[in-house]
Amino acid sequence: MKRIVILGSTGSIGTQALSVIEKNRDKFEVYALSAHSNIDLLLKQIKKFKPKKVALYSEIAADRLSKMVKHNGEVKILAGSKGLEDISSDRKADVILVAVTGINGLPSVMNALKNKICVALANKESLVSGGRFVVEQLRVSNGMIIPVDSEHSAIFQLLSKAEKSAVRRVVLTASGGPFRGKSLAQIKNANIKEVLKHPRWNMGKKVSVDSATMVNKAFEMIEAKWLFDLSSDRINVVIHPQAIVHSLIQLVDGSYIAHIGPTDMRAPIAYALSYPERLDNVIRDTHLSELEDITFEKVRYPFNRPLNIARHVIDYDNDMGIVFNAADEVAVELFLQNKISFGDIGKIIEYSIKHFKPSGIKTINDVLLFDMEIKTFIRKYVSERF
Ligand code: NDP
Ligand code: MG
């Protein structure tokens, strides 16, 4: 029986993880859950999965939830960053699924690794901002990260089957998002509804916007750098609209090995939770003839721009990832608040990359402080000029 902690249990990944667990109650026990403030859903999850602990980032929400579960003496309700620290450091857990959005996941990933808890990682932003610290902690703790992101789960599985010296590069597939093939002029004023309408995946808002701008794939390149120790010339990206090939590796003899499966996040989630075992009851059995044609395309302008930033971060300036991530987080937030246009997201990111020069980043705390400084600057900049 594995004891599971889920950070972000009310989100897209978190709820799908709970559906995997529900089907496999004999294998998993939900030890702790966490969210930002969605207490209505958390309350339902508490009743169903009976976790020992629940942490809410919002102190007000935690207070309200405490009152609601007063007669449910078993569960301990924790609040704020201290609460998250508590549940991400609890050594009674076997696996912690980090499925919160944004850099908020970074301290939890570090806590879990320090305490030798296996990390199932959906939160790519923690690697974009603090990858070098995460990888160093992983080494010191002799720890384990199992990727949940579908592309990285695919590559993780493919690499486990190949000789390291035989692998030339990895190829991340990208569906192309809702604006595949469109020009910048055609999409720069796209509204929120159009941006969130992803053709293949049903995901949280932040990662859906990131898919539309292609920043998601740029982040995934950086994620691949840290997870698999690769330089940028060994990480290719190809558009594959059907999202059936979850990623590939190319071998030195020129051949490719692909990971193929239905477009269903429960597959990589289940793999990360059950690793090294595999579960046979999570996704529907499909016949290859049910799948669509498989096609690949090059990434074209303007969608190659974020990928170029990722290459710079990977090869020349890892800490520029803090700027890339912070600028994107705040730009997406402003777009979702209708304060900037869709086209402004890219402009804000590119402006920030030019404006900020990271230096003297020595600890995770430095990363978090720099992240805050960038976000405060951009919010002010936008409120004055947009
Ligand atoms: P959602 O927006 O659907 O869910 C986010 C979750 O995080 C919610 O449970 C939310 O709580 C919680 N949360 C947000 N901020 C905080 C905080 N400060 N402290 C504690 N909890 C917080 O996101 P997704 O599930 O789509 O994505 C989660 C992560 O997984 C992202 O990093 C994303 O890039 C990655 N990912 C997602 C995929 C997908 O298919 N969705 C695919 C691959 C990767 P509340 O509900 O209370 O606000
Ligand atoms: Mg992905």
CSV table of C-alpha atoms in Angstrom, one decimal, residues 45 129 216 220:
chain,number,residue,atom,x,y,z
A,45,GLN,CA,-12.5,14.7,-1.3
A,129,SER,CA,12.8,28.4,-12.1
A,216,ASN,CA,4.4,25.3,-22.4
A,220,GLU,CA,9.1,21.4,-21.3
